[in-house]
Amino acid sequence: MKILLLLLISLIGNNTWASPPEKFPSVEEELKAYFFAAARSNDVVVLKKFIETGFPVDAVNSKGYTALMIATYHGHTTAFDYLVSQKANTCAVDIRGNTVLMAAIFRGEFSLAKKLLSYDCNPDHKNNAGMTAAGFAKMFGRNDVLNHLRK
């Protein structure tokens, strides 16, 4: 009886029963993850399925990135063009104040940077660190973009 009582007391003292339940990602978080994975991998077929079912083209992740930012960062022109055709915000800003144009400059995606400059976005927008797209171009040695920005 004494052993049974000690066993019962040790089980009650164990915190595994009292621990909070595991937190699973919400359906919305999972859908965003798949949507952004499609942008990251240039999977326009999947992007189209999402958009056709009403998924917001400008959904953002925890860092404030949109699918367009992710496609731009990875140099995926096909995904970029599709998202823009679906009215993705070419002037989107992440939580650090960086723009889609800044993502293109950072990664050296000159053709995408050139396209982005044709949209009505403020090329003099400053991120949270006070840098503009021209500052990014200068810092990362993207003289071709810098020259285009100065025109």
mmCIF file of N, CA and C in Angstrom, residues 1 13 19 22 31 46 54 81 89 97 99 103 108 146 149:
data_model
loop_
_atom_site.group_PDB
_atom_site.id
_atom_site.type_symbol
_atom_site.label_atom_id
_atom_site.label_comp_id
_atom_site.label_asym_id
_atom_site.label_seq_id
_atom_site.Cartn_x
_atom_site.Cartn_y
_atom_site.Cartn_z
ATOM 1 N N MET A 1 0.817 -1.189 0.000
ATOM 2 C CA MET A 1 0.000 0.000 0.000
ATOM 3 C C MET A 1 0.866 1.260 0.000
ATOM 4 N N GLY A 13 2.758 14.648 -8.976
ATOM 5 C CA GLY A 13 3.768 15.702 -9.010
ATOM 6 C C GLY A 13 4.376 15.903 -10.390
ATOM 7 N N SER A 19 0.952 20.278 -18.268
ATOM 8 C CA SER A 19 1.558 21.133 -19.288
ATOM 9 C C SER A 19 0.518 21.558 -20.320
ATOM 10 N N GLU A 22 0.070 21.284 -26.991
ATOM 11 C CA GLU A 22 0.957 21.755 -28.050
ATOM 12 C C GLU A 22 0.229 22.763 -28.922
ATOM 13 N N LEU A 31 -1.707 27.579 -44.814
ATOM 14 C CA LEU A 31 -1.978 28.001 -46.191
ATOM 15 C C LEU A 31 -0.964 29.038 -46.650
ATOM 16 N N VAL A 46 0.547 26.424 -58.632
ATOM 17 C CA VAL A 46 0.025 26.476 -57.256
ATOM 18 C C VAL A 46 -0.405 27.898 -56.907
ATOM 19 N N GLY A 54 -9.523 32.603 -54.191
ATOM 20 C CA GLY A 54 -9.763 33.798 -53.388
ATOM 21 C C GLY A 54 -8.711 34.101 -52.339
ATOM 22 N N ASP A 81 5.822 37.984 -62.570
ATOM 23 C CA ASP A 81 4.893 38.482 -63.592
ATOM 24 C C ASP A 81 3.459 38.043 -63.311
ATOM 25 N N ASN A 89 0.785 44.015 -54.795
ATOM 26 C CA ASN A 89 1.280 45.351 -54.474
ATOM 27 C C ASN A 89 2.784 45.432 -54.736
ATOM 28 N N GLY A 97 10.581 47.802 -43.108
ATOM 29 C CA GLY A 97 10.484 48.944 -44.005
ATOM 30 C C GLY A 97 11.093 48.721 -45.376
ATOM 31 N N THR A 99 11.348 47.450 -49.199
ATOM 32 C CA THR A 99 10.391 47.341 -50.294
ATOM 33 C C THR A 99 10.744 46.161 -51.201
ATOM 34 N N ALA A 103 14.440 44.359 -52.216
ATOM 35 C CA ALA A 103 14.716 42.916 -52.298
ATOM 36 C C ALA A 103 15.407 42.590 -53.619
ATOM 37 N N GLY A 108 20.513 41.374 -56.475
ATOM 38 C CA GLY A 108 21.122 41.606 -57.778
ATOM 39 C C GLY A 108 20.225 41.225 -58.942
ATOM 40 N N LEU A 146 21.895 51.462 -59.595
ATOM 41 C CA LEU A 146 22.117 52.812 -59.083
ATOM 42 C C LEU A 146 22.057 53.829 -60.221
ATOM 43 N N LEU A 149 18.507 54.281 -61.222
ATOM 44 C CA LEU A 149 17.756 55.051 -60.221
ATOM 45 C C LEU A 149 18.033 56.545 -60.346
#
